[in-house]
Short mmCIF file of C-alpha atoms and ligand atoms in Angstrom, two decimals:
data_model
loop_
_atom_site.label_atom_id
_atom_site.label_comp_id
_atom_site.label_asym_id
_atom_site.label_seq_id
_atom_site.Cartn_x
_atom_site.Cartn_y
_atom_site.Cartn_z
CA MET A 1 -60.60 19.11 -8.57
CA SER A 2 -57.95 16.64 -9.69
CA ASP A 3 -54.67 16.30 -7.82
CA LYS A 4 -52.84 17.55 -10.96
CA LEU A 5 -53.83 21.03 -9.84
CA ASN A 6 -52.46 20.30 -6.39
CA PRO A 7 -48.77 19.53 -6.76
CA GLY A 8 -47.19 17.26 -4.17
CA ARG A 9 -45.82 19.14 -1.20
CA ASP A 10 -43.36 18.31 1.55
CA LEU A 11 -45.99 18.46 4.30
CA LEU A 12 -49.67 17.69 4.53
CA ILE A 13 -50.70 19.56 7.69
CA LEU A 14 -54.14 18.51 8.89
CA GLY A 15 -55.48 21.29 11.10
CA GLY A 16 -54.66 24.95 10.53
CA GLY A 17 -55.11 26.23 14.09
CA LEU A 18 -52.51 28.31 15.93
CA VAL A 19 -50.00 25.45 15.95
CA GLY A 20 -50.65 23.99 12.47
CA MET A 21 -50.52 27.39 10.78
CA THR A 22 -47.37 28.40 12.64
CA LEU A 23 -45.75 25.17 11.46
CA ALA A 24 -46.69 25.91 7.83
CA LEU A 25 -45.18 29.40 8.07
CA ALA A 26 -42.05 28.33 9.93
CA ALA A 27 -41.47 25.50 7.45
CA ALA A 28 -42.02 27.84 4.49
CA ARG A 29 -39.37 30.21 5.84
CA LYS A 30 -36.94 27.27 5.48
CA GLY A 31 -38.12 26.48 1.94
CA ILE A 32 -40.38 23.58 3.00
CA SER A 33 -43.76 23.51 1.25
CA SER A 34 -47.11 22.40 2.68
CA HIS A 35 -50.79 21.82 2.15
CA VAL A 36 -52.77 23.02 5.16
CA VAL A 37 -56.27 21.58 5.53
CA ASP A 38 -58.79 22.87 8.05
CA ARG A 39 -62.46 22.03 8.28
CA ALA A 40 -63.32 25.47 9.68
CA ASP A 41 -64.09 28.71 7.88
CA PRO A 42 -61.28 31.25 8.59
CA ALA A 43 -63.85 34.05 8.62
CA GLU A 44 -65.62 32.31 11.51
CA LEU A 45 -62.39 31.51 13.33
CA THR A 46 -61.40 35.17 13.29
CA ALA A 47 -64.87 36.64 13.90
CA GLU A 48 -65.13 38.87 16.95
CA GLY A 49 -66.29 36.68 19.84
CA PHE A 50 -65.46 33.28 18.26
CA ASP A 51 -62.41 32.62 20.46
CA GLY A 52 -62.35 35.25 23.18
CA ARG A 53 -59.30 33.72 24.85
CA ALA A 54 -55.97 35.43 25.27
CA SER A 55 -52.72 33.47 25.40
CA ALA A 56 -49.58 34.02 27.41
CA ILE A 57 -46.81 33.79 24.82
CA SER A 58 -43.51 32.85 26.41
CA THR A 59 -40.22 34.50 25.54
CA ALA A 60 -39.17 31.44 23.50
CA SER A 61 -42.46 31.45 21.55
CA TRP A 62 -42.01 35.15 20.95
CA ASN A 63 -38.57 34.39 19.50
CA LEU A 64 -40.26 31.94 17.11
CA PHE A 65 -42.78 34.57 15.95
CA THR A 66 -39.90 37.03 15.54
CA ASN A 67 -37.77 34.57 13.59
CA ILE A 68 -40.60 33.86 11.14
CA GLY A 69 -41.20 37.55 10.54
CA LEU A 70 -44.38 38.22 12.55
CA ALA A 71 -42.96 40.41 15.32
CA ASP A 72 -43.63 43.77 13.63
CA THR A 73 -47.30 42.94 13.12
CA LEU A 74 -47.79 41.40 16.55
CA GLU A 75 -45.69 43.70 18.75
CA PRO A 76 -48.19 46.58 19.06
CA HIS A 77 -50.88 44.15 20.29
CA GLY A 78 -48.93 42.35 23.01
CA CYS A 79 -49.14 43.28 26.68
CA PRO A 80 -45.88 42.52 28.52
CA ILE A 81 -46.16 40.28 31.58
CA GLU A 82 -43.90 42.09 34.07
CA SER A 83 -44.55 39.71 36.94
CA ILE A 84 -46.65 36.77 38.07
CA ALA A 85 -48.31 36.76 41.48
CA VAL A 86 -49.33 33.37 42.84
CA THR A 87 -51.53 33.22 45.92
CA ASP A 88 -53.50 30.64 47.86
CA GLY A 89 -56.88 32.34 47.90
CA MET A 90 -55.32 35.80 48.58
CA LYS A 91 -54.16 34.64 52.01
CA PRO A 92 -50.79 35.95 53.27
CA GLY A 93 -47.67 34.28 51.85
CA ARG A 94 -47.87 34.78 48.10
CA ILE A 95 -45.04 34.28 45.61
CA ASP A 96 -44.06 37.12 43.30
CA PHE A 97 -42.13 36.16 40.21
CA ARG A 98 -40.61 39.44 39.09
CA PRO A 99 -37.47 39.37 36.94
CA GLU A 100 -34.83 42.10 37.13
CA ARG A 101 -35.37 44.87 34.59
CA HIS A 102 -32.40 43.79 32.44
CA GLU A 103 -33.82 40.23 32.22
CA GLY A 104 -36.85 41.32 30.23
CA THR A 105 -40.45 40.28 30.79
CA LEU A 106 -42.04 36.91 31.57
CA GLY A 107 -43.80 36.87 28.21
CA ARG A 108 -46.58 38.74 26.44
CA MET A 109 -50.37 38.42 26.40
CA PHE A 110 -52.11 38.33 23.02
CA ALA A 111 -55.74 37.92 22.09
CA ASN A 112 -56.04 34.58 20.24
CA ARG A 113 -57.95 36.45 17.55
CA THR A 114 -54.92 38.69 16.91
CA LEU A 115 -52.60 35.68 16.69
CA ARG A 116 -54.93 33.92 14.24
CA LEU A 117 -55.45 37.02 12.05
CA THR A 118 -51.69 37.58 11.87
CA LEU A 119 -50.92 33.96 11.00
CA PHE A 120 -53.69 33.74 8.39
CA GLU A 121 -52.66 37.01 6.76
CA ALA A 122 -49.03 35.86 6.51
CA ALA A 123 -50.05 32.42 5.19
CA LYS A 124 -52.17 33.98 2.41
CA ASP A 125 -49.08 35.62 0.90
CA GLU A 126 -46.79 32.60 1.23
CA LYS A 127 -46.34 30.71 -2.04
CA LEU A 128 -45.08 27.58 -0.30
CA ILE A 129 -48.38 27.21 1.57
CA THR A 130 -51.54 25.94 -0.14
CA TRP A 131 -54.40 26.50 2.27
CA HIS A 132 -57.59 24.42 2.00
CA SER A 133 -60.16 25.82 4.40
CA LYS A 134 -63.74 24.65 4.97
CA ALA A 135 -62.45 21.30 3.73
CA ASN A 136 -63.57 17.93 5.07
CA ILE A 137 -61.21 15.02 4.74
CA VAL A 138 -62.85 11.76 3.73
CA ASP A 139 -59.77 9.58 3.35
CA ARG A 140 -56.15 9.55 4.59
CA GLN A 141 -53.44 7.30 3.22
CA ARG A 142 -49.84 6.79 4.33
CA GLY A 143 -47.94 4.70 1.83
CA GLU A 144 -44.35 3.67 1.36
CA HIS A 145 -43.41 6.68 -0.74
CA GLY A 146 -45.79 9.39 0.42
CA VAL A 147 -49.07 10.40 2.05
CA SER A 148 -52.37 11.71 0.74
CA ALA A 149 -55.70 13.09 1.91
CA THR A 150 -58.87 13.13 -0.12
CA LEU A 151 -61.26 15.98 0.45
CA GLU A 152 -65.04 15.74 0.26
CA ASP A 153 -65.07 17.37 -3.20
CA GLY A 154 -62.72 14.70 -4.56
CA THR A 155 -59.51 16.75 -4.39
CA VAL A 156 -56.52 14.56 -3.57
CA LEU A 157 -53.62 16.24 -1.75
CA ARG A 158 -50.22 14.55 -1.75
CA ALA A 159 -47.08 15.11 0.30
CA SER A 160 -44.15 13.31 1.91
CA LEU A 161 -45.12 13.72 5.56
CA MET A 162 -48.53 13.98 7.24
CA VAL A 163 -48.71 16.21 10.31
CA ALA A 164 -51.71 15.94 12.65
CA ALA A 165 -52.42 19.38 14.14
CA GLU A 166 -56.17 18.94 14.66
CA GLY A 167 -56.19 19.66 18.37
CA ARG A 168 -57.41 17.44 21.19
CA GLY A 169 -59.87 15.34 19.21
CA SER A 170 -57.46 14.66 16.29
CA PRO A 171 -59.13 12.09 13.99
CA THR A 172 -55.79 11.40 12.29
CA ARG A 173 -54.27 10.40 15.64
CA GLU A 174 -57.29 8.22 16.41
CA GLU A 175 -57.20 6.54 13.01
CA ALA A 176 -53.48 5.79 13.44
CA GLY A 177 -54.27 4.04 16.74
CA PHE A 178 -52.10 6.04 19.17
CA THR A 179 -52.70 5.19 22.82
CA MET A 180 -53.46 8.19 24.99
CA ALA A 181 -53.16 8.66 28.72
CA GLN A 182 -56.15 10.83 29.50
CA TRP A 183 -58.40 11.99 32.28
CA ASP A 184 -61.01 14.59 32.93
CA TYR A 185 -60.51 17.25 35.62
CA HIS A 186 -64.31 17.66 35.88
CA HIS A 187 -63.71 21.38 35.68
CA ARG A 188 -64.53 24.00 33.10
CA ALA A 189 -62.64 27.22 32.39
CA ILE A 190 -64.97 30.20 32.07
CA ILE A 191 -63.43 33.09 30.21
CA ILE A 192 -64.41 36.71 29.75
CA GLY A 193 -62.75 40.11 29.33
CA LEU A 194 -62.75 42.66 32.17
CA VAL A 195 -62.38 46.42 32.22
CA HIS A 196 -61.16 47.76 35.55
CA GLU A 197 -60.50 50.94 37.44
CA LYS A 198 -56.89 50.38 38.59
CA PRO A 199 -54.01 49.54 36.20
CA HIS A 200 -52.80 45.93 36.34
CA GLU A 201 -49.16 47.05 36.04
CA GLY A 202 -48.37 44.02 33.92
CA VAL A 203 -49.10 41.57 36.75
CA ALA A 204 -50.60 38.18 35.88
CA TRP A 205 -52.49 36.87 38.91
CA GLU A 206 -52.96 33.17 39.67
CA ILE A 207 -55.30 33.00 42.64
CA PHE A 208 -55.89 29.43 43.76
CA TYR A 209 -59.22 28.59 45.35
CA PRO A 210 -60.20 25.04 46.35
CA ASP A 211 -62.97 25.09 43.73
CA GLY A 212 -60.44 26.00 41.00
CA PRO A 213 -57.82 28.57 39.98
CA PHE A 214 -58.84 32.11 39.14
CA ALA A 215 -56.42 33.83 36.73
CA LEU A 216 -56.31 37.50 35.77
CA LEU A 217 -54.11 38.12 32.77
CA PRO A 218 -53.00 41.62 31.75
CA LEU A 219 -54.10 43.06 28.40
CA LEU A 220 -53.28 46.40 26.79
CA ASP A 221 -55.59 49.31 27.59
CA ASP A 222 -58.43 49.74 25.09
CA GLU A 223 -58.75 52.68 22.63
CA GLU A 224 -60.41 54.78 25.33
CA GLY A 225 -57.53 54.14 27.72
CA ARG A 226 -59.53 51.80 29.95
CA HIS A 227 -57.51 49.11 31.76
CA ARG A 228 -58.23 45.56 30.67
CA SER A 229 -57.54 42.00 31.80
CA ALA A 230 -58.62 38.55 30.65
CA LEU A 231 -60.27 36.37 33.27
CA VAL A 232 -59.92 32.56 33.27
CA TRP A 233 -62.06 31.24 36.11
CA THR A 234 -62.03 27.49 36.63
CA VAL A 235 -65.17 26.05 38.20
CA ALA A 236 -66.30 22.49 38.94
CA GLU A 237 -68.14 20.93 36.01
CA LYS A 238 -71.27 20.51 38.16
CA ASP A 239 -71.37 24.30 38.78
CA ALA A 240 -70.36 25.47 35.31
CA ASP A 241 -73.81 25.72 33.71
CA GLY A 242 -75.11 27.56 36.76
CA VAL A 243 -72.22 30.07 36.68
CA LEU A 244 -72.68 30.62 32.93
CA ALA A 245 -76.40 31.21 33.45
CA LEU A 246 -75.92 33.85 36.19
CA SER A 247 -77.09 37.35 35.36
CA ASP A 248 -74.22 39.76 34.58
CA ARG A 249 -74.78 41.40 37.94
CA ALA A 250 -74.61 38.15 39.91
CA PHE A 251 -71.59 36.98 37.87
CA LEU A 252 -69.81 40.27 38.52
CA HIS A 253 -70.54 39.90 42.23
CA GLU A 254 -68.96 36.41 42.28
CA ILE A 255 -65.86 37.72 40.50
CA GLU A 256 -65.54 40.72 42.79
CA LYS A 257 -65.60 38.41 45.83
CA ARG A 258 -62.61 36.53 44.41
CA MET A 259 -60.65 39.62 43.34
CA HIS A 260 -60.38 41.28 46.74
CA ASP A 261 -60.46 44.72 45.10
CA ILE A 262 -57.02 44.36 43.49
CA MET A 263 -58.25 46.12 40.35
CA GLY A 264 -60.89 48.42 41.87
CA ASP A 265 -64.30 48.63 40.17
CA ILE A 266 -64.74 46.16 37.35
CA GLU A 267 -67.01 45.77 34.32
CA LEU A 268 -67.55 42.78 32.08
CA LYS A 269 -66.37 43.11 28.48
CA GLY A 270 -67.79 40.70 25.89
CA SER A 271 -69.61 37.47 26.57
CA ARG A 272 -68.71 34.44 28.66
CA SER A 273 -67.58 31.19 27.10
CA SER A 274 -66.30 27.98 28.59
CA TYR A 275 -63.86 25.14 27.87
CA PRO A 276 -63.97 21.66 29.43
CA LEU A 277 -60.63 20.75 31.01
CA GLY A 278 -58.82 17.47 30.75
CA PHE A 279 -55.38 15.92 30.46
CA GLN A 280 -54.27 13.92 27.47
CA HIS A 281 -50.84 12.82 26.46
CA THR A 282 -49.27 10.30 24.17
CA ALA A 283 -45.66 9.19 24.63
CA ARG A 284 -45.48 8.23 20.96
CA ILE A 285 -45.88 11.21 18.66
CA ILE A 286 -44.75 9.66 15.37
CA ASP A 287 -45.78 6.80 13.15
CA HIS A 288 -45.00 5.84 9.58
CA ARG A 289 -44.82 9.21 7.72
CA LEU A 290 -46.85 10.86 10.47
CA ALA A 291 -46.00 13.37 13.22
CA LEU A 292 -48.31 14.80 15.88
CA ILE A 293 -47.95 18.40 17.06
CA GLY A 294 -49.74 20.74 19.47
CA ASP A 295 -52.86 19.67 21.32
CA ALA A 296 -53.14 16.60 19.08
CA ALA A 297 -50.13 15.30 21.03
CA HIS A 298 -50.73 16.87 24.45
CA GLY A 299 -53.70 18.65 26.00
CA MET A 300 -53.31 20.11 29.49
CA HIS A 301 -54.95 22.30 32.11
CA PRO A 302 -54.49 26.01 31.20
CA ILE A 303 -53.40 26.80 34.79
CA ALA A 304 -49.82 27.62 33.75
CA GLY A 305 -50.58 28.94 30.23
CA GLN A 306 -48.27 26.37 28.63
CA GLY A 307 -50.37 24.45 26.04
CA LEU A 308 -49.76 26.66 23.04
CA ASN A 309 -46.16 27.32 24.08
CA LEU A 310 -45.47 23.59 24.19
CA GLY A 311 -47.08 23.22 20.75
CA LEU A 312 -44.84 25.98 19.40
CA ARG A 313 -41.81 24.12 20.74
CA ASP A 314 -43.04 21.07 18.78
CA VAL A 315 -43.12 23.33 15.72
CA GLY A 316 -39.54 24.52 16.29
CA ALA A 317 -38.21 20.98 16.82
CA LEU A 318 -40.02 19.55 13.79
CA VAL A 319 -38.78 22.36 11.54
CA ASP A 320 -35.21 21.86 12.80
CA VAL A 321 -35.41 18.15 12.05
CA LEU A 322 -36.98 18.73 8.61
CA THR A 323 -34.32 21.31 7.76
CA GLU A 324 -31.61 18.86 8.72
CA ALA A 325 -33.27 16.14 6.60
CA ARG A 326 -33.30 18.53 3.67
CA ARG A 327 -29.61 19.37 4.15
CA LEU A 328 -28.79 15.66 4.12
CA GLY A 329 -30.93 15.07 1.03
CA LEU A 330 -33.44 12.94 2.96
CA ASP A 331 -37.19 12.68 2.45
CA PRO A 332 -39.25 14.76 4.99
CA GLY A 333 -40.96 11.53 6.04
CA ASP A 334 -37.66 9.79 6.81
CA ALA A 335 -38.18 7.43 9.75
CA GLN A 336 -34.91 8.24 11.52
CA MET A 337 -35.50 11.97 11.31
CA LEU A 338 -38.99 11.50 12.75
CA ALA A 339 -37.53 9.43 15.57
CA ARG A 340 -35.26 12.37 16.37
CA TYR A 341 -38.30 14.65 16.58
CA GLU A 342 -40.04 12.26 18.98
CA GLN A 343 -36.95 11.88 21.16
CA TRP A 344 -36.39 15.62 21.30
CA ARG A 345 -39.92 16.42 22.38
CA ALA A 346 -40.45 13.53 24.83
CA MET A 347 -38.80 14.91 27.98
CA ASP A 348 -39.95 18.53 27.65
CA SER A 349 -43.51 17.49 26.98
CA LEU A 350 -43.62 15.00 29.86
CA MET A 351 -42.09 17.52 32.30
CA VAL A 352 -44.51 20.32 31.43
CA MET A 353 -47.52 17.99 31.43
CA GLY A 354 -46.49 16.42 34.73
CA ALA A 355 -45.78 19.75 36.45
CA THR A 356 -49.07 21.23 35.25
CA ASP A 357 -51.04 18.22 36.45
CA THR A 358 -49.30 18.25 39.86
CA LEU A 359 -49.96 21.97 40.28
CA THR A 360 -53.62 21.49 39.40
CA ARG A 361 -54.03 18.71 41.95
CA LEU A 362 -51.95 20.35 44.69
CA PHE A 363 -53.91 23.58 44.63
CA GLY A 364 -57.21 21.75 44.29
CA LEU A 365 -56.85 20.00 47.66
CA PRO A 366 -59.45 21.39 50.07
CA GLY A 367 -59.01 22.04 53.78
CA ILE A 368 -57.08 24.23 56.19
CA LEU A 369 -54.18 21.78 56.49
CA ALA A 370 -53.64 21.57 52.72
CA SER A 371 -53.76 25.37 52.51
CA ALA A 372 -51.23 25.73 55.35
CA VAL A 373 -48.84 23.26 53.67
CA ARG A 374 -49.19 25.09 50.35
CA ARG A 375 -48.48 28.44 51.91
CA PHE A 376 -45.50 27.03 53.77
CA GLY A 377 -44.14 25.74 50.45
CA MET A 378 -44.84 29.04 48.72
CA ALA A 379 -43.07 30.99 51.45
CA GLY A 380 -40.05 28.71 50.89
CA VAL A 381 -40.04 29.39 47.15
CA GLN A 382 -40.44 33.13 47.78
CA ARG A 383 -37.26 33.07 49.91
CA MET A 384 -35.18 31.07 47.41
CA PRO A 385 -34.04 33.23 44.49
CA SER A 386 -32.50 30.25 42.64
CA LEU A 387 -35.76 28.32 42.74
CA LYS A 388 -37.71 31.39 41.67
CA ARG A 389 -35.32 31.87 38.79
CA TRP A 390 -35.87 28.25 37.71
CA PHE A 391 -39.65 28.78 37.69
CA MET A 392 -39.26 32.02 35.72
CA ASP A 393 -37.05 30.32 33.12
CA GLU A 394 -39.70 27.62 32.75
CA ALA A 395 -42.41 30.28 32.28
CA ARG A 396 -40.25 31.97 29.65
CA GLY A 397 -39.67 28.60 27.97
CA VAL A 398 -35.94 29.27 27.68
CA SER A 399 -34.59 26.22 29.50
CA GLY A 400 -33.54 22.90 27.96
CA ASP A 401 -32.43 22.05 24.44
CA LEU A 402 -34.20 24.76 22.45
CA PRO A 403 -34.88 24.46 18.72
CA GLU A 404 -33.07 27.07 16.59
CA LEU A 405 -36.24 29.05 15.81
CA LEU A 406 -37.00 29.57 19.50
CA LYS A 407 -33.63 31.07 20.32
CA GLY A 408 -33.33 34.84 20.66
C1 FAD B 501 -59.08 28.64 28.67
C2 FAD B 501 -57.78 28.31 28.03
C3 FAD B 501 -56.71 29.21 28.15
C4 FAD B 501 -55.48 28.90 27.58
N1 FAD B 501 -54.44 29.77 27.74
C5 FAD B 501 -53.23 29.47 27.23
C6 FAD B 501 -52.12 30.35 27.42
O1 FAD B 501 -52.23 31.40 28.05
N2 FAD B 501 -50.90 30.00 26.88
C7 FAD B 501 -50.74 28.82 26.21
O2 FAD B 501 -49.61 28.52 25.79
N3 FAD B 501 -51.79 27.98 26.01
C8 FAD B 501 -53.02 28.26 26.49
N4 FAD B 501 -54.07 27.42 26.29
C9 FAD B 501 -53.86 26.21 25.45
C10 FAD B 501 -53.95 26.56 23.95
O3 FAD B 501 -55.11 27.29 23.69
C11 FAD B 501 -53.90 25.30 23.10
O4 FAD B 501 -52.80 24.53 23.51
C12 FAD B 501 -53.73 25.65 21.62
O5 FAD B 501 -54.80 26.43 21.16
C13 FAD B 501 -53.64 24.38 20.78
O6 FAD B 501 -53.55 24.73 19.42
P1 FAD B 501 -53.66 23.62 18.28
O7 FAD B 501 -53.47 24.37 17.00
O8 FAD B 501 -52.78 22.47 18.60
O9 FAD B 501 -55.13 23.05 18.39
P2 FAD B 501 -56.52 23.78 18.14
O10 FAD B 501 -56.47 25.19 18.60
O11 FAD B 501 -57.56 22.88 18.73
O12 FAD B 501 -56.65 23.80 16.55
C14 FAD B 501 -56.98 22.65 15.81
C15 FAD B 501 -57.39 23.06 14.40
O13 FAD B 501 -57.67 21.86 13.67
C16 FAD B 501 -58.91 21.97 12.98
N5 FAD B 501 -59.49 20.63 12.88
C17 FAD B 501 -59.98 19.85 13.87
N6 FAD B 501 -60.42 18.68 13.37
C18 FAD B 501 -60.20 18.72 12.04
C19 FAD B 501 -60.45 17.82 10.98
N7 FAD B 501 -61.04 16.63 11.17
N8 FAD B 501 -60.08 18.17 9.73
C20 FAD B 501 -59.49 19.39 9.49
N9 FAD B 501 -59.25 20.29 10.45
C21 FAD B 501 -59.60 19.95 11.72
C22 FAD B 501 -59.73 22.92 13.83
O14 FAD B 501 -60.70 23.59 13.02
C23 FAD B 501 -58.66 23.90 14.35
O15 FAD B 501 -58.47 25.00 13.50
C24 FAD B 501 -55.31 27.69 26.85
C25 FAD B 501 -56.39 26.80 26.71
C26 FAD B 501 -57.60 27.10 27.29
C27 FAD B 501 -58.75 26.11 27.14
#
């Protein structure tokens, strides 16, 4: 296909995952056009069992989905997070983050599949988005006046600004030579759905064990009224294959030991899958006519459920900056506007990444002394309403200089 059939667009978004596709939609709502290129087949990405994860969507991210017109479709599928219980291995001295009723919830849990289906459905109907799926990029160019990507079939896509949204392994970021700070936690997150006897009452549990955090995240009841939660169990890399290979019965037994009967009898729902865990961060997130967003810019431990939320804040900031550029009659790839995007995101991203890494390390320290110190610290937080409020605002994503689209 020649590029005549593919008119130049404002944005060339490489990677149409949760962050890339949200950017395309949010930009389109402001009249900004894009090509979205993803190597994957959307039918596979949304197939039952492809991505069995569920994501905690913060209040600010929910505002973004609302402001781009997705709330009506998503609302019936989201399970409110009424409170978060944090415990050191279920020993006494836990912290309960429970906002007052008038303050609203701490976010909502959504199956990633639901988020993807909703975004893809909305993108299909949006004239300002041209979606190229199952497309492999063989060449990327960033010139003085614009950018382009050539697909395997010879199609050339042109735009003013290239956005790398290809997740952790972003080839666009690598090609552009960004330097990453990165390390491996030597842990893997094992995920699976659970059906349980007792209602979860909207509580998200973070139970820290020395061998890794064990999170139970509330989901809506299924069609038969059975109570459901999503499990994210972090295990050492050396144990991961063994845990994945356990029979269902043995796996269930291991989970039950760690759940201390908080949900009564449990059953497994769906199959297990796993994700290697590492930290990666780049201070620079722009280059000539290029911006990084989402996991392409920052990949973190899922312990605090912040990765996607941080990526959605990138989306909000970039759209704000692009809208401002448009108002001033500037090119979307304008260097000063991009510098504003980088500056805006730098502190938030560093804070969230740093806090998540510290939490991961702090709760991973073995031994009775480390546990005693942790529980002492947790008891302190539990007694300090102002500190608890600060943590809750962070979980909601409502602190700091919020982009327009993330405001309620
Ligand atoms: C177990 C687990 C639980 C999590 N829970 C939460 C949570 O509760 N809340 C939260 O906020 N975050 C959570 N996260 C983090 C969150 O899942 C990620 O931050 C988020 O999915 C990143 O989205 P993304 O679109 O940036 O990248 P990705 O989801 O990696 O998407 C990248 C897209 O780019 C495409 N792509 C890749 N390479 C190319 C290429 N060369 N050419 C074209 N396309 C390409 C891929 O096909 C894909 O569609 C969790 C992560 C894990 C591992």
